[in-house]
Amino acid sequence: MARGLPAGICTATRQGVAVLMLLAGGLLILPLSRTTSEAQHRQGLQLPPPNISKRDAFSQQLAFFTLGGLRSLAAEITSLDATNAWLKRDWPRADARWSTVTTLSPRRVNYWAAASRDMATNAAGDYLNNDHYSEKERLTLARQYIARGEQYLLEGIANNPQSILLHARLGDLYSDLFRNPQFGKAEAAYAEAIRLGAPQIYKRMRFYNLCRIRGREREAYELGRELFNDPRNHVPALRTLLFVLQNKLELPEAERLSTETIFGTTKRALRDLRTFRNNRLLYPTTGIEEYLQRHAGEM
């Protein structure tokens, strides 16, 4: 550390020097890169270069000119440009920047998660509400960016297979009713996150997805019974789904939990079941209407 300089100033100075090195390196190699590219194009060895602005070319030079420890710094700088693209709702540029960032730092799981969120949530949502496009175009663009968000998570997991965060985020994406839900894939993603040590809340998320998968009601019920052993899981959705699964599986009385055991009181059962019977979350409702009709005078 330079004598007499505070640590913060010294650190800032080193970062400034690193940025200058990146800039200088990018500018030095740019003419050589352009000459080589043009020669290869004349010889038919590659397609014509894309028509990009000087500013964008500079950003690419900054991102790809990396030596040793400068890769992480370049990734951080490029992620700032991705944030700028988000602010300006420039989703193609945001995608390009996140692609560069994750290439430079494939072990930083937060980059993969942020890239997926930007594509599948922010970009897709923005296009869905963009009146400059027809309804068909909005849906097509939204689906493309949802798929891109999925791709970021899958590539992130391929690079970081032990990441609880990325498996959990993949489960969140697959279970999102507004993002082309795939409940089987969501359940599998949550199961892997749990296997790796995810918090217990993800067991409940796995249960909710299992309940929506035809043919896996028994597995869902057994997981629901396990969760029900913990009073912290006595929430209306889990209680009601246990009631529904018992009816859907047509369990004999000896194997069932009583309505009082599940809900505590008939009044609470009626309240929860009445709220749940017309749910729009694609949950099953077997047995709810029959129970409400039997207790119609108590409603």
GROMACS .gro file of C-alpha atoms in nm:
model
  299
    1MET     CA    1   0.000   0.000   0.000
    2ALA     CA    2   0.127   0.344  -0.089
    3ARG     CA    3   0.251   0.531   0.221
    4GLY     CA    4   0.009   0.794   0.346
    5LEU     CA    5  -0.285   0.692   0.126
    6PRO     CA    6  -0.604   0.551   0.285
    7ALA     CA    7  -0.688   0.195   0.193
    8GLY     CA    8  -1.003   0.296   0.003
    9ILE     CA    9  -0.814   0.540  -0.219
   10CYS     CA   10  -0.542   0.284  -0.285
   11THR     CA   11  -0.801   0.024  -0.385
   12ALA     CA   12  -0.979   0.271  -0.610
   13THR     CA   13  -0.645   0.359  -0.771
   14ARG     CA   14  -0.572  -0.008  -0.847
   15GLN     CA   15  -0.919  -0.052  -0.997
   16GLY     CA   16  -0.871   0.259  -1.207
   17VAL     CA   17  -0.541   0.127  -1.337
   18ALA     CA   18  -0.707  -0.206  -1.423
   19VAL     CA   19  -0.983  -0.030  -1.616
   20LEU     CA   20  -0.725   0.178  -1.806
   21MET     CA   21  -0.537  -0.142  -1.893
   22LEU     CA   22  -0.860  -0.292  -2.028
   23LEU     CA   23  -0.932   0.017  -2.233
   24ALA     CA   24  -0.582   0.038  -2.369
   25GLY     CA   25  -0.573  -0.331  -2.453
   26GLY     CA   26  -0.906  -0.312  -2.632
   27LEU     CA   27  -0.797  -0.016  -2.840
   28LEU     CA   28  -0.463  -0.178  -2.924
   29ILE     CA   29  -0.610  -0.502  -3.054
   30LEU     CA   30  -0.906  -0.345  -3.233
   31PRO     CA   31  -0.718  -0.249  -3.557
   32LEU     CA   32  -0.548  -0.591  -3.578
   33SER     CA   33  -0.877  -0.771  -3.515
   34ARG     CA   34  -1.055  -0.563  -3.779
   35THR     CA   35  -0.780  -0.621  -4.039
   36THR     CA   36  -0.785  -0.998  -3.982
   37SER     CA   37  -1.163  -1.010  -3.996
   38GLU     CA   38  -1.177  -0.811  -4.319
   39ALA     CA   39  -0.914  -1.036  -4.481
   40GLN     CA   40  -1.107  -1.349  -4.383
   41HIS     CA   41  -1.427  -1.199  -4.516
   42ARG     CA   42  -1.265  -1.122  -4.853
   43GLN     CA   43  -1.144  -1.482  -4.873
   44GLY     CA   44  -1.489  -1.615  -4.791
   45LEU     CA   45  -1.377  -1.762  -4.458
   46GLN     CA   46  -1.647  -1.593  -4.248
   47LEU     CA   47  -1.975  -1.410  -4.280
   48PRO     CA   48  -1.980  -1.029  -4.294
   49PRO     CA   49  -1.933  -0.870  -3.951
   50PRO     CA   50  -2.249  -0.749  -3.775
   51ASN     CA   51  -2.335  -0.383  -3.809
   52ILE     CA   52  -2.279  -0.258  -3.454
   53SER     CA   53  -2.210   0.085  -3.315
   54LYS     CA   54  -1.867   0.194  -3.200
   55ARG     CA   55  -1.997   0.208  -2.846
   56ASP     CA   56  -2.109  -0.153  -2.864
   57ALA     CA   57  -1.778  -0.259  -3.019
   58PHE     CA   58  -1.601  -0.089  -2.732
   59SER     CA   59  -1.812  -0.277  -2.480
   60GLN     CA   60  -1.727  -0.608  -2.645
   61GLN     CA   61  -1.358  -0.524  -2.644
   62LEU     CA   62  -1.382  -0.437  -2.277
   63ALA     CA   63  -1.556  -0.765  -2.198
   64PHE     CA   64  -1.335  -0.999  -2.396
   65PHE     CA   65  -0.995  -0.844  -2.330
   66THR     CA   66  -0.928  -1.033  -2.009
   67LEU     CA   67  -0.604  -1.147  -1.854
   68GLY     CA   68  -0.598  -1.354  -1.536
   69GLY     CA   69  -0.779  -1.177  -1.254
   70LEU     CA   70  -0.914  -0.911  -1.487
   71ARG     CA   71  -1.191  -1.144  -1.601
   72SER     CA   72  -1.397  -1.082  -1.287
   73LEU     CA   73  -1.349  -0.705  -1.317
   74ALA     CA   74  -1.451  -0.711  -1.682
   75ALA     CA   75  -1.758  -0.918  -1.591
   76GLU     CA   76  -1.855  -0.670  -1.321
   77ILE     CA   77  -1.819  -0.376  -1.557
   78THR     CA   78  -2.021  -0.553  -1.825
   79SER     CA   79  -2.295  -0.638  -1.572
   80LEU     CA   80  -2.330  -0.264  -1.509
   81ASP     CA   81  -2.398  -0.217  -1.880
   82ALA     CA   82  -2.658  -0.496  -1.857
   83THR     CA   83  -2.825  -0.298  -1.580
   84ASN     CA   84  -2.816   0.011  -1.800
   85ALA     CA   85  -2.984  -0.189  -2.077
   86TRP     CA   86  -3.252  -0.297  -1.828
   87LEU     CA   87  -3.316   0.064  -1.732
   88LYS     CA   88  -3.360   0.152  -2.100
   89ARG     CA   89  -3.562  -0.165  -2.169
   90ASP     CA   90  -3.311  -0.260  -2.437
   91TRP     CA   91  -3.357  -0.633  -2.403
   92PRO     CA   92  -3.137  -0.753  -2.694
   93ARG     CA   93  -2.847  -0.556  -2.547
   94ALA     CA   94  -2.923  -0.685  -2.198
   95ASP     CA   95  -2.916  -1.042  -2.331
   96ALA     CA   96  -2.585  -0.980  -2.510
   97ARG     CA   97  -2.429  -0.833  -2.197
   98TRP     CA   98  -2.547  -1.113  -1.969
   99SER     CA   99  -2.417  -1.367  -2.219
  100THR     CA  100  -2.076  -1.200  -2.196
  101VAL     CA  101  -2.090  -1.174  -1.817
  102THR     CA  102  -2.174  -1.541  -1.766
  103THR     CA  103  -1.905  -1.643  -2.013
  104LEU     CA  104  -1.647  -1.443  -1.822
  105SER     CA  105  -1.755  -1.560  -1.475
  106PRO     CA  106  -1.939  -1.892  -1.510
  107ARG     CA  107  -1.890  -1.974  -1.140
  108ARG     CA  108  -2.077  -1.667  -1.016
  109VAL     CA  109  -2.424  -1.816  -0.973
  110ASN     CA  110  -2.583  -1.478  -0.901
  111TYR     CA  111  -2.498  -1.368  -1.256
  112TRP     CA  112  -2.688  -1.664  -1.405
  113ALA     CA  113  -2.986  -1.596  -1.176
  114ALA     CA  114  -2.989  -1.225  -1.262
  115ALA     CA  115  -2.965  -1.298  -1.634
  116SER     CA  116  -3.257  -1.540  -1.615
  117ARG     CA  117  -3.471  -1.294  -1.419
  118ASP     CA  118  -3.395  -1.016  -1.668
  119MET     CA  119  -3.502  -1.233  -1.960
  120ALA     CA  120  -3.792  -1.445  -1.827
  121THR     CA  121  -3.948  -1.185  -1.598
  122ASN     CA  122  -3.846  -0.833  -1.701
  123ALA     CA  123  -3.810  -0.868  -2.078
  124ALA     CA  124  -4.099  -1.112  -2.123
  125GLY     CA  125  -4.327  -0.900  -1.906
  126ASP     CA  126  -4.231  -0.583  -2.088
  127TYR     CA  127  -4.307  -0.733  -2.429
  128LEU     CA  128  -4.641  -0.871  -2.309
  129ASN     CA  129  -4.748  -0.518  -2.220
  130ASN     CA  130  -4.595  -0.341  -2.520
  131ASP     CA  131  -4.871  -0.189  -2.735
  132HIS     CA  132  -4.628  -0.130  -3.022
  133TYR     CA  133  -4.663  -0.499  -3.114
  134SER     CA  134  -4.964  -0.706  -3.213
  135GLU     CA  135  -5.095  -0.962  -2.965
  136LYS     CA  136  -4.935  -1.244  -3.162
  137GLU     CA  137  -4.599  -1.064  -3.171
  138ARG     CA  138  -4.616  -0.990  -2.799
  139LEU     CA  139  -4.677  -1.356  -2.718
  140THR     CA  140  -4.403  -1.474  -2.951
  141LEU     CA  141  -4.144  -1.233  -2.809
  142ALA     CA  142  -4.243  -1.310  -2.451
  143ARG     CA  143  -4.207  -1.684  -2.510
  144GLN     CA  144  -3.868  -1.632  -2.668
  145TYR     CA  145  -3.741  -1.443  -2.365
  146ILE     CA  146  -3.893  -1.694  -2.122
  147ALA     CA  147  -3.705  -1.966  -2.309
  148ARG     CA  148  -3.390  -1.754  -2.292
  149GLY     CA  149  -3.432  -1.718  -1.917
  150GLU     CA  150  -3.468  -2.094  -1.887
  151GLN     CA  151  -3.155  -2.142  -2.096
  152TYR     CA  152  -2.951  -1.920  -1.864
  153LEU     CA  153  -3.054  -2.129  -1.563
  154LEU     CA  154  -2.983  -2.460  -1.738
  155GLU     CA  155  -2.641  -2.340  -1.850
  156GLY     CA  156  -2.574  -2.203  -1.503
  157ILE     CA  157  -2.659  -2.540  -1.349
  158ALA     CA  158  -2.434  -2.715  -1.601
  159ASN     CA  159  -2.149  -2.496  -1.479
  160ASN     CA  160  -2.255  -2.510  -1.111
  161PRO     CA  161  -2.441  -2.838  -1.052
  162GLN     CA  162  -2.429  -2.800  -0.673
  163SER     CA  163  -2.595  -2.458  -0.669
  164ILE     CA  164  -2.907  -2.458  -0.451
  165LEU     CA  165  -2.997  -2.111  -0.577
  166LEU     CA  166  -3.006  -2.204  -0.946
  167HIS     CA  167  -3.209  -2.523  -0.894
  168ALA     CA  168  -3.456  -2.330  -0.679
  169ARG     CA  169  -3.485  -2.050  -0.936
  170LEU     CA  170  -3.545  -2.310  -1.207
  171GLY     CA  171  -3.827  -2.452  -0.997
  172ASP     CA  172  -3.970  -2.102  -0.955
  173LEU     CA  173  -3.963  -2.046  -1.331
  174TYR     CA  174  -4.127  -2.378  -1.416
  175SER     CA  175  -4.402  -2.329  -1.158
  176ASP     CA  176  -4.486  -1.970  -1.262
  177LEU     CA  177  -4.840  -1.976  -1.401
  178PHE     CA  178  -4.761  -1.677  -1.622
  179ARG     CA  179  -4.444  -1.832  -1.767
  180ASN     CA  180  -4.562  -2.150  -1.942
  181PRO     CA  181  -4.574  -2.367  -1.627
  182GLN     CA  182  -4.429  -2.717  -1.636
  183PHE     CA  183  -4.513  -2.868  -1.299
  184GLY     CA  184  -4.322  -3.193  -1.349
  185LYS     CA  185  -4.001  -3.004  -1.422
  186ALA     CA  186  -4.070  -2.766  -1.133
  187GLU     CA  187  -4.109  -3.055  -0.889
  188ALA     CA  188  -3.784  -3.212  -1.012
  189ALA     CA  189  -3.594  -2.885  -0.978
  190TYR     CA  190  -3.721  -2.830  -0.624
  191ALA     CA  191  -3.641  -3.191  -0.533
  192GLU     CA  192  -3.281  -3.139  -0.643
  193ALA     CA  193  -3.257  -2.812  -0.450
  194ILE     CA  194  -3.384  -2.995  -0.140
  195ARG     CA  195  -3.134  -3.275  -0.191
  196LEU     CA  196  -2.856  -3.017  -0.199
  197GLY     CA  197  -2.974  -2.861   0.129
  198ALA     CA  198  -3.233  -2.599   0.037
  199PRO     CA  199  -3.447  -2.451   0.319
  200GLN     CA  200  -3.757  -2.647   0.423
  201ILE     CA  201  -3.991  -2.402   0.249
  202TYR     CA  202  -3.893  -2.567  -0.079
  203LYS     CA  203  -4.045  -2.894   0.038
  204ARG     CA  204  -4.375  -2.713   0.048
  205MET     CA  205  -4.312  -2.570  -0.299
  206ARG     CA  206  -4.241  -2.921  -0.424
  207PHE     CA  207  -4.564  -3.044  -0.265
  208TYR     CA  208  -4.770  -2.774  -0.437
  209ASN     CA  209  -4.634  -2.878  -0.775
  210LEU     CA  210  -4.681  -3.250  -0.710
  211CYS     CA  211  -5.049  -3.185  -0.639
  212ARG     CA  212  -5.089  -3.054  -0.994
  213ILE     CA  213  -4.933  -3.357  -1.165
  214ARG     CA  214  -5.179  -3.624  -1.273
  215GLY     CA  215  -5.080  -3.968  -1.153
  216ARG     CA  216  -4.860  -3.850  -0.867
  217GLU     CA  217  -5.132  -3.789  -0.610
  218ARG     CA  218  -5.009  -4.063  -0.377
  219GLU     CA  219  -4.659  -3.918  -0.371
  220ALA     CA  220  -4.804  -3.573  -0.312
  221TYR     CA  221  -5.019  -3.699  -0.027
  222GLU     CA  222  -4.731  -3.871   0.148
  223LEU     CA  223  -4.520  -3.555   0.125
  224GLY     CA  224  -4.816  -3.352   0.247
  225ARG     CA  225  -4.858  -3.577   0.551
  226GLU     CA  226  -4.488  -3.537   0.626
  227LEU     CA  227  -4.515  -3.160   0.605
  228PHE     CA  228  -4.830  -3.158   0.816
  229ASN     CA  229  -4.635  -3.306   1.108
  230ASP     CA  230  -4.473  -2.963   1.146
  231PRO     CA  231  -4.726  -2.705   1.277
  232ARG     CA  232  -4.544  -2.433   1.083
  233ASN     CA  233  -4.687  -2.587   0.766
  234HIS     CA  234  -5.049  -2.563   0.881
  235VAL     CA  235  -5.135  -2.303   0.618
  236PRO     CA  236  -5.471  -2.294   0.434
  237ALA     CA  237  -5.335  -2.422   0.100
  238LEU     CA  238  -5.160  -2.725   0.249
  239ARG     CA  239  -5.457  -2.813   0.473
  240THR     CA  240  -5.702  -2.787   0.185
  241LEU     CA  241  -5.484  -2.989  -0.053
  242LEU     CA  242  -5.453  -3.269   0.203
  243PHE     CA  243  -5.832  -3.277   0.222
  244VAL     CA  244  -5.859  -3.282  -0.159
  245LEU     CA  245  -5.594  -3.552  -0.205
  246GLN     CA  246  -5.767  -3.783   0.043
  247ASN     CA  247  -6.082  -3.757  -0.166
  248LYS     CA  248  -5.903  -3.789  -0.499
  249LEU     CA  249  -5.722  -4.104  -0.380
  250GLU     CA  250  -6.049  -4.236  -0.231
  251LEU     CA  251  -5.870  -4.335   0.087
  252PRO     CA  252  -6.057  -4.553   0.335
  253GLU     CA  253  -6.161  -4.381   0.658
  254ALA     CA  254  -5.894  -4.565   0.855
  255GLU     CA  255  -5.621  -4.399   0.649
  256ARG     CA  256  -5.770  -4.050   0.641
  257LEU     CA  257  -5.705  -3.753   0.861
  258SER     CA  258  -6.033  -3.625   1.000
  259THR     CA  259  -6.158  -3.285   0.891
  260GLU     CA  260  -6.115  -3.166   1.250
  261THR     CA  261  -5.753  -3.286   1.251
  262ILE     CA  262  -5.676  -3.104   0.928
  263PHE     CA  263  -5.863  -2.778   0.987
  264GLY     CA  264  -5.918  -2.769   1.361
  265THR     CA  265  -6.284  -2.668   1.341
  266THR     CA  266  -6.572  -2.706   1.096
  267LYS     CA  267  -6.593  -2.327   1.071
  268ARG     CA  268  -6.230  -2.304   0.955
  269ALA     CA  269  -6.281  -2.596   0.714
  270LEU     CA  270  -6.579  -2.422   0.555
  271ARG     CA  271  -6.388  -2.095   0.527
  272ASP     CA  272  -6.079  -2.251   0.367
  273LEU     CA  273  -6.271  -2.482   0.133
  274ARG     CA  274  -6.507  -2.206   0.021
  275THR     CA  275  -6.207  -1.987  -0.067
  276PHE     CA  276  -6.031  -2.270  -0.250
  277ARG     CA  277  -6.313  -2.424  -0.456
  278ASN     CA  278  -6.279  -2.181  -0.748
  279ASN     CA  279  -5.903  -2.139  -0.734
  280ARG     CA  280  -5.726  -2.038  -1.057
  281LEU     CA  281  -5.396  -2.197  -0.961
  282LEU     CA  282  -5.469  -2.528  -1.137
  283TYR     CA  283  -5.502  -2.716  -0.808
  284PRO     CA  284  -5.747  -3.009  -0.788
  285THR     CA  285  -6.070  -2.952  -0.592
  286THR     CA  286  -6.204  -3.308  -0.555
  287GLY     CA  287  -6.456  -3.336  -0.270
  288ILE     CA  288  -6.478  -2.968  -0.186
  289GLU     CA  289  -6.818  -2.896  -0.342
  290GLU     CA  290  -6.971  -3.209  -0.186
  291TYR     CA  291  -6.850  -3.110   0.161
  292LEU     CA  292  -6.979  -2.755   0.123
  293GLN     CA  293  -7.320  -2.881   0.011
  294ARG     CA  294  -7.345  -3.114   0.312
  295HIS     CA  295  -7.276  -2.822   0.542
  296ALA     CA  296  -7.468  -2.559   0.344
  297GLY     CA  297  -7.672  -2.461   0.648
  298GLU     CA  298  -7.356  -2.376   0.842
  299MET     CA  299  -7.208  -2.143   0.579
   0.00000   0.00000   0.00000
